[in-house]
Amino acid sequence: MKIGIVCYPTYGGSGVLATELGNALARQGYEIHFITYDQPTRMALLDQNIYYHKVDIRTYPLFEYPPYELALASKMVNVSKYEQLDLLHVHYAIPHASAAYMAREILRTQGIYIPFVTTLHGTDITLVGKDESYAPVVTFSINQSDGVTAVSKSLRAETYEHFQITREIEVIPNFVDLTRFKRQKKEHFKKAICPKGEKIVVHASNFRKVKRIEDVIKVFCRLRQQIPVKMLLIGDGPERRRAEQLCQDNGLMEDVRFLGKLDAIEEALSIADLFLMPSEKESFGLAALEAMACEVPVISSNTGGLPELMIHGVTGFMSNVGDVEDMVKNALFILQDDKLPEFRANALRRAKDFDVQKIRPLYEALYERVLAEAAARNLMG
Ligand code: GMT
């Protein structure tokens, strides 16, 4: 089967998930065509089944905003025809689902039917999509998709609550590749960061407001008053500068490292003792799952889909959004030497429920179903 995958190629969770799905499908023999404005960061460059098609965005003095959606739809039309794709899978509704709708309808006028599956990831529904400047188009393109998935029950419920959805949404959770995300021996690295055997807490995100980086720093600041501890901050984004400023203002820089965007994030996770995810909203929490796969327990908020991943008191703890005191109390509990090994083992055990080998087949079954339905409706020509 030949599949076109459309996603944001940056370090955000939706792009990471889409790329890992493409990689996993390619390993199964699917031919995968990524259609994006830049090379997806985790794309398996040298896999013989993986192809990359760059969306060309032309500027023109008249355009204050270059029409990306049109360039994307045109690219989808061209790639679908030239490569004879069977199906398009778009990740993050805005603007990928409406571009896919446009591409499908253009191709339909040429006697070709390429169904498209839309995966809803989070803020495309919970934050941006709900906004009235996008909601009518988001609603329409979800309803027009040939298949729709959401990454958690919570996200599915929010989608039904906020949009006039007339079709079924299937929940397919995030997954992790356990052959890559596993605890590695990194004694040298650990010694370099923690010469006196300090504990290490980690946060990884794209540093947007919704991640509540301020809470990450507050938790760390209080922990540091009570135990020897260091913090690694992975990723980059609009809040990174402010986070740095906060660390400076609180005299924390000696014990904090901003690592920026990391390709081998599993190496940093391998020396971590605790992962912090105090997000305002989190439809699943892929970064927490990847940490758990590396045997790192998690302190998180109890928002969105996190309760579908976390087991409170077992894989870590969840607190109300903004309840820094509770997060500190729970973190101190986990970081005790006699407690940590059990939390580590539990985190890994839970991560195994989301092994890519278990979740990938759910997407494959959906593709088969979507293609069979289109064929049954005589749409395929
Ligand atoms: O919705 C977003 O913020 C975008 C997306 C991203 O690209 O960062 O993240 C979401 O998708 C991930 C993969 O499905 C989920 O694990 C994240 O929880 C989710 N982020 C939010 O809901 C904030």
Coordinates of C-alpha atoms and ligand atoms in Angstrom, one line a residue:
M1 CA 0.0 0.0 0.0
K2 CA 1.2 3.5 -0.8
I3 CA 0.5 6.2 1.8
G4 CA 1.0 9.9 1.8
I5 CA 1.6 11.3 5.2
V6 CA 1.2 15.0 5.9
C7 CA 2.3 16.6 9.2
Y8 CA 4.2 19.4 10.8
P9 CA 7.9 18.4 10.3
T10 CA 9.1 20.2 13.5
Y11 CA 9.7 18.8 17.0
G12 CA 6.0 18.9 18.1
G13 CA 4.3 15.7 19.2
S14 CA 2.0 15.5 16.2
G15 CA 4.9 15.6 13.8
V16 CA 6.9 13.1 15.8
L17 CA 4.1 10.7 16.1
A18 CA 3.3 11.0 12.3
T19 CA 6.9 10.4 11.4
E20 CA 7.3 7.5 13.7
L21 CA 4.2 6.0 12.3
G22 CA 5.6 6.4 8.7
N23 CA 8.9 4.8 9.8
A24 CA 7.0 1.9 11.4
L25 CA 4.8 1.3 8.4
A26 CA 7.8 1.5 6.1
R27 CA 9.4 -1.3 8.1
Q28 CA 6.3 -3.4 7.4
G29 CA 6.7 -2.9 3.7
Y30 CA 4.3 0.1 3.1
E31 CA 5.6 2.7 0.7
I32 CA 5.5 6.0 2.6
H33 CA 5.5 9.5 1.1
F34 CA 6.0 12.4 3.5
I35 CA 4.5 15.6 2.1
T36 CA 5.7 18.5 4.3
Y37 CA 7.4 21.9 4.0
D38 CA 10.6 20.5 5.6
Q39 CA 12.1 17.2 6.3
P40 CA 10.5 15.6 9.4
T41 CA 13.0 15.5 12.2
R42 CA 12.7 11.8 12.9
M43 CA 12.3 10.6 9.3
A44 CA 14.3 7.4 8.6
L45 CA 16.2 9.0 5.8
L46 CA 17.8 5.9 4.4
D47 CA 14.8 3.5 4.4
Q48 CA 14.1 2.3 0.9
N49 CA 10.4 2.6 1.4
I50 CA 10.4 6.2 2.6
Y51 CA 10.2 9.2 0.2
Y52 CA 10.1 12.9 1.0
H53 CA 8.2 15.6 -1.1
K54 CA 8.8 19.2 -0.1
V55 CA 5.9 21.6 -0.4
D56 CA 7.0 24.6 -2.4
I57 CA 5.7 27.8 -0.9
R58 CA 5.9 30.7 -3.4
T59 CA 5.8 34.2 -2.1
Y60 CA 4.5 37.1 -4.1
P61 CA 4.5 40.8 -3.2
L62 CA 0.7 40.7 -3.0
F63 CA 0.6 38.0 -0.4
E64 CA 1.0 39.3 3.1
Y65 CA 0.5 35.6 4.1
P66 CA 1.7 33.0 1.6
P67 CA -1.2 30.5 1.0
Y68 CA 0.4 27.4 2.4
E69 CA -2.8 25.4 2.3
L70 CA -3.1 25.8 -1.5
A71 CA 0.6 24.9 -2.0
L72 CA 0.1 21.8 0.2
A73 CA -3.2 20.7 -1.6
S74 CA -1.5 21.1 -5.0
K75 CA 1.5 19.0 -3.8
M76 CA -0.9 16.3 -2.5
V77 CA -2.6 16.3 -5.9
N78 CA 0.6 15.9 -7.8
V79 CA 2.2 13.4 -5.5
S80 CA -1.0 11.3 -5.3
K81 CA -1.2 11.1 -9.1
Y82 CA 2.5 10.7 -9.9
E83 CA 3.2 8.1 -7.1
Q84 CA -0.2 6.5 -7.5
L85 CA -0.9 6.7 -3.8
D86 CA -3.7 4.7 -2.2
L87 CA -4.5 6.9 0.7
L88 CA -3.5 10.2 2.4
H89 CA -3.1 10.4 6.2
V90 CA -3.0 13.9 7.6
H91 CA -1.9 14.7 11.2
Y92 CA -3.2 17.8 13.0
A93 CA -6.4 19.1 11.4
I94 CA -5.3 22.7 10.7
P95 CA -4.8 23.2 7.8
H96 CA -4.0 19.6 6.8
A97 CA -7.5 18.2 6.8
S98 CA -9.0 21.0 4.7
A99 CA -6.0 20.8 2.2
A100 CA -6.6 17.0 2.0
Y101 CA -10.3 17.6 1.3
M102 CA -9.4 20.0 -1.5
A103 CA -6.9 17.6 -3.0
R104 CA -9.3 14.7 -2.8
E105 CA -12.0 16.7 -4.6
I106 CA -9.7 18.0 -7.3
L107 CA -8.6 14.4 -8.0
R108 CA -12.2 13.2 -8.0
T109 CA -12.9 15.5 -10.9
Q110 CA -10.1 13.6 -12.8
G111 CA -11.7 10.3 -12.0
I112 CA -9.3 9.4 -9.2
Y113 CA -10.5 8.9 -5.6
I114 CA -7.8 9.1 -2.9
P115 CA -9.4 8.8 0.6
F116 CA -7.9 10.7 3.5
V117 CA -7.7 9.9 7.2
T118 CA -7.4 12.8 9.7
T119 CA -5.7 12.3 13.0
L120 CA -6.6 14.9 15.7
H121 CA -3.7 15.5 18.0
G122 CA -4.6 18.1 20.5
T123 CA -4.5 21.9 20.2
D124 CA -6.0 21.5 16.7
I125 CA -9.1 20.9 18.7
T126 CA -8.6 22.1 22.3
L127 CA -7.1 25.5 21.6
V128 CA -6.7 26.7 18.0
G129 CA -9.5 24.7 16.3
K130 CA -12.2 25.8 18.7
D131 CA -11.5 29.4 17.8
E132 CA -14.2 30.9 15.6
S133 CA -11.7 31.9 13.0
Y134 CA -11.1 28.2 12.2
A135 CA -14.0 26.2 13.7
P136 CA -16.3 26.1 10.6
V137 CA -13.5 24.7 8.4
V138 CA -12.2 22.3 11.0
T139 CA -15.8 20.9 11.5
F140 CA -16.3 20.6 7.8
S141 CA -13.0 18.8 7.1
I142 CA -13.4 16.4 10.0
N143 CA -16.9 15.5 8.8
Q144 CA -15.6 15.1 5.2
S145 CA -12.7 12.8 6.1
D146 CA -12.9 9.2 5.1
G147 CA -11.6 8.2 8.5
V148 CA -10.9 10.2 11.7
T149 CA -8.9 9.3 14.8
A150 CA -8.1 11.0 18.0
V151 CA -5.2 10.2 20.3
S152 CA -7.2 9.8 23.5
K153 CA -10.8 9.3 24.7
S154 CA -10.5 12.8 26.2
L155 CA -9.7 14.4 22.9
R156 CA -12.5 12.5 21.2
A157 CA -15.0 13.7 23.8
E158 CA -13.8 17.3 23.5
T159 CA -14.1 17.1 19.7
Y160 CA -17.7 15.9 20.0
E161 CA -18.4 18.6 22.6
H162 CA -17.1 21.6 20.7
F163 CA -17.8 20.8 17.1
Q164 CA -20.9 19.6 15.2
I165 CA -19.4 16.2 14.4
T166 CA -21.6 13.8 12.4
R167 CA -19.3 10.9 12.0
E168 CA -17.4 8.3 14.1
I169 CA -14.0 9.1 15.6
E170 CA -11.8 6.2 16.5
V171 CA -9.4 6.5 19.4
I172 CA -5.9 5.3 18.6
P173 CA -3.4 6.3 21.3
N174 CA 0.1 7.4 20.9
F175 CA 2.8 4.8 20.8
V176 CA 6.5 4.4 21.4
D177 CA 9.3 2.4 19.7
L178 CA 10.7 0.4 22.6
T179 CA 13.7 -0.7 20.6
R180 CA 14.8 2.9 20.5
F181 CA 13.4 4.3 23.7
K182 CA 15.0 2.2 26.3
R183 CA 17.3 3.0 29.2
Q184 CA 20.9 3.0 28.1
K185 CA 24.1 3.0 30.1
K186 CA 25.3 6.6 30.0
E187 CA 27.5 6.7 33.1
H188 CA 30.0 9.2 31.6
F189 CA 27.2 11.6 30.7
K190 CA 25.6 11.3 34.1
K191 CA 28.9 11.8 35.9
A192 CA 29.5 15.0 33.8
I193 CA 26.2 16.5 34.7
C194 CA 26.0 15.2 38.3
P195 CA 29.5 14.9 39.7
K196 CA 28.2 14.4 43.2
G197 CA 25.5 11.9 42.3
E198 CA 22.6 14.5 42.3
K199 CA 19.2 13.4 41.1
I200 CA 18.1 14.6 37.6
V201 CA 14.7 15.9 36.6
V202 CA 13.9 16.5 32.9
H203 CA 11.3 18.4 30.9
A204 CA 11.0 18.1 27.1
S205 CA 8.6 20.1 25.0
N206 CA 8.2 22.8 22.3
F207 CA 8.1 25.5 25.0
R208 CA 4.7 26.8 24.3
K209 CA 2.5 28.5 27.0
V210 CA 0.3 25.4 27.2
K211 CA 3.3 23.5 28.7
R212 CA 3.5 25.7 31.8
I213 CA 7.3 25.9 31.8
E214 CA 7.0 28.3 34.8
D215 CA 5.6 25.5 36.9
V216 CA 8.5 23.2 35.8
I217 CA 10.9 25.8 37.1
K218 CA 8.9 26.4 40.3
V219 CA 8.9 22.7 41.0
F220 CA 12.6 22.4 40.4
C221 CA 13.3 25.5 42.5
R222 CA 11.5 23.9 45.5
L223 CA 13.1 20.5 45.0
R224 CA 16.5 22.1 44.9
Q225 CA 15.9 23.6 48.3
Q226 CA 15.5 20.1 49.8
I227 CA 17.7 17.7 47.8
P228 CA 20.7 17.8 45.6
V229 CA 19.2 17.9 42.1
K230 CA 19.9 19.0 38.5
M231 CA 17.5 19.8 35.7
L232 CA 17.8 19.2 31.9
L233 CA 15.5 21.2 29.7
I234 CA 15.1 19.8 26.2
G235 CA 13.5 21.5 23.2
D236 CA 12.9 25.0 22.1
G237 CA 10.0 27.4 21.4
P238 CA 8.4 30.7 22.2
E239 CA 8.7 30.4 26.1
R240 CA 12.4 29.3 26.1
R241 CA 13.8 32.7 26.5
R242 CA 11.5 33.5 29.4
A243 CA 12.4 30.2 31.0
E244 CA 16.0 31.1 30.9
Q245 CA 15.3 34.4 32.4
L246 CA 13.3 32.8 35.2
C247 CA 16.2 30.4 36.0
Q248 CA 18.6 33.3 36.0
D249 CA 16.4 35.5 38.2
N250 CA 16.1 32.6 40.7
G251 CA 19.9 31.8 40.7
L252 CA 19.3 28.3 39.2
M253 CA 21.5 28.3 36.2
E254 CA 24.3 26.4 37.9
D255 CA 22.0 23.4 38.2
V256 CA 20.0 23.8 35.0
R257 CA 21.1 22.9 31.4
F258 CA 19.1 24.0 28.4
L259 CA 20.0 21.3 25.8
G260 CA 17.9 22.7 23.0
K261 CA 16.4 20.5 20.3
L262 CA 17.9 17.0 20.6
D263 CA 17.7 14.2 18.1
A264 CA 18.8 11.5 20.5
I265 CA 16.4 12.5 23.3
E266 CA 16.5 8.9 24.6
E267 CA 20.1 9.5 25.7
A268 CA 19.1 12.4 28.0
L269 CA 16.2 10.4 29.3
S270 CA 18.5 7.5 30.1
I271 CA 20.2 9.5 32.9
A272 CA 16.9 11.0 34.2
D273 CA 15.2 10.2 37.5
L274 CA 12.0 12.1 37.0
F275 CA 10.1 13.7 34.1
L276 CA 8.0 16.8 34.6
M277 CA 4.9 17.6 32.5
P278 CA 2.7 20.1 34.3
S279 CA 0.8 21.1 31.1
E280 CA -2.4 23.2 31.0
K281 CA -3.7 20.9 28.2
E282 CA -2.2 17.6 27.0
S283 CA -4.3 15.4 24.8
F284 CA -2.0 12.4 25.3
G285 CA 1.5 13.3 26.5
L286 CA 3.9 11.5 24.0
A287 CA 7.0 13.0 25.7
A288 CA 5.9 11.4 29.0
L289 CA 5.4 8.1 27.3
E290 CA 8.9 8.2 25.8
A291 CA 10.3 9.0 29.3
M292 CA 8.4 6.1 30.8
A293 CA 9.8 3.8 28.1
C294 CA 13.3 4.9 29.4
E295 CA 12.2 3.9 32.9
V296 CA 11.6 7.5 34.1
P297 CA 8.6 8.1 36.3
V298 CA 6.5 11.2 35.6
I299 CA 5.0 14.0 37.6
S300 CA 2.2 15.6 35.5
S301 CA -1.0 17.5 35.7
N302 CA -4.2 15.5 35.5
T303 CA -5.5 17.2 32.3
G304 CA -6.8 15.8 29.0
G305 CA -5.5 12.4 28.1
L306 CA -2.8 12.1 30.8
P307 CA -5.0 10.0 33.0
E308 CA -5.3 7.5 30.1
L309 CA -1.5 7.1 30.1
M310 CA -0.5 7.6 33.8
I311 CA -1.4 5.3 36.7
H312 CA -1.6 7.6 39.7
G313 CA 0.8 6.5 42.5
V314 CA 2.2 3.8 40.2
T315 CA 4.0 5.3 37.2
G316 CA 4.2 8.6 38.9
F317 CA 1.7 11.1 40.2
M318 CA -0.9 13.6 38.7
S319 CA -1.9 16.9 40.3
N320 CA -4.3 19.6 39.4
V321 CA -3.0 22.1 36.9
G322 CA -0.9 24.6 38.7
D323 CA -0.7 22.7 42.0
V324 CA 3.0 23.1 42.3
E325 CA 3.0 22.2 46.0
D326 CA 1.5 18.8 45.4
M327 CA 3.9 18.2 42.5
V328 CA 6.9 18.9 44.8
K329 CA 5.5 16.7 47.5
N330 CA 5.0 13.8 45.0
A331 CA 8.4 14.3 43.4
L332 CA 10.2 14.1 46.7
F333 CA 8.3 10.9 47.5
I334 CA 9.4 9.3 44.2
L335 CA 13.0 10.5 44.4
Q336 CA 13.7 8.6 47.6
D337 CA 16.3 5.9 46.9
D338 CA 14.1 3.1 48.2
K339 CA 11.1 4.1 46.1
L340 CA 12.6 5.1 42.7
P341 CA 13.4 1.5 41.4
E342 CA 9.8 0.5 41.8
F343 CA 8.5 3.6 40.0
R344 CA 11.0 3.0 37.3
A345 CA 9.9 -0.5 36.7
N346 CA 6.2 0.5 36.8
A347 CA 6.8 3.2 34.2
L348 CA 8.4 0.8 31.8
R349 CA 5.6 -1.8 32.4
R350 CA 3.0 0.8 31.5
A351 CA 4.9 2.1 28.5
K352 CA 4.8 -1.5 27.1
D353 CA 1.0 -1.1 26.7
F354 CA 1.7 1.5 24.1
D355 CA 4.4 -0.4 22.1
V356 CA 4.4 0.6 18.5
Q357 CA 3.9 -3.1 17.6
K358 CA 0.6 -3.1 19.4
I359 CA -0.7 0.3 18.1
R360 CA 0.5 0.3 14.5
P361 CA -1.9 -2.5 13.5
L362 CA -4.8 -0.3 14.6
Y363 CA -3.9 2.2 11.9
E364 CA -3.3 -0.6 9.4
A365 CA -6.8 -1.9 10.1
L366 CA -8.3 1.5 9.7
Y367 CA -6.6 2.1 6.3
E368 CA -8.0 -1.3 5.1
R369 CA -11.5 -0.3 6.3
V370 CA -11.4 3.1 4.7
L371 CA -10.2 1.7 1.4
A372 CA -12.8 -1.1 1.5
E373 CA -15.6 1.4 2.2
A374 CA -14.5 3.7 -0.6
A375 CA -14.5 0.7 -3.0
A376 CA -17.9 -0.5 -1.8
R377 CA -19.3 3.0 -2.6
N378 CA -17.7 2.7 -6.1
L379 CA -15.6 5.7 -5.4
M380 CA -12.4 4.3 -6.5
G381 CA -13.2 4.4 -10.3
Ligands
GMT1 O1 -1.7 19.8 19.9 C1 -0.6 20.2 19.9 O2 -0.1 21.0 20.8 C2 0.3 19.8 18.9 C3 0.9 18.5 19.1 C4 2.3 18.9 18.8 O3 2.6 18.8 17.6 O4 3.0 19.3 19.7 O5 0.9 17.9 20.4 C5 -0.2 17.0 20.7 O6 0.0 15.8 20.0 C6 0.8 14.8 20.6 C7 0.9 13.6 19.7 O7 -0.4 13.1 19.5 C8 0.3 14.5 22.0 O8 1.0 13.5 22.7 C9 0.3 15.8 22.8 O9 -0.3 15.6 24.1 C10 -0.5 16.9 22.1 N1 -0.2 18.2 22.8 C11 -1.2 18.8 23.5 O10 -2.3 18.4 23.5 C12 -0.8 20.1 24.1

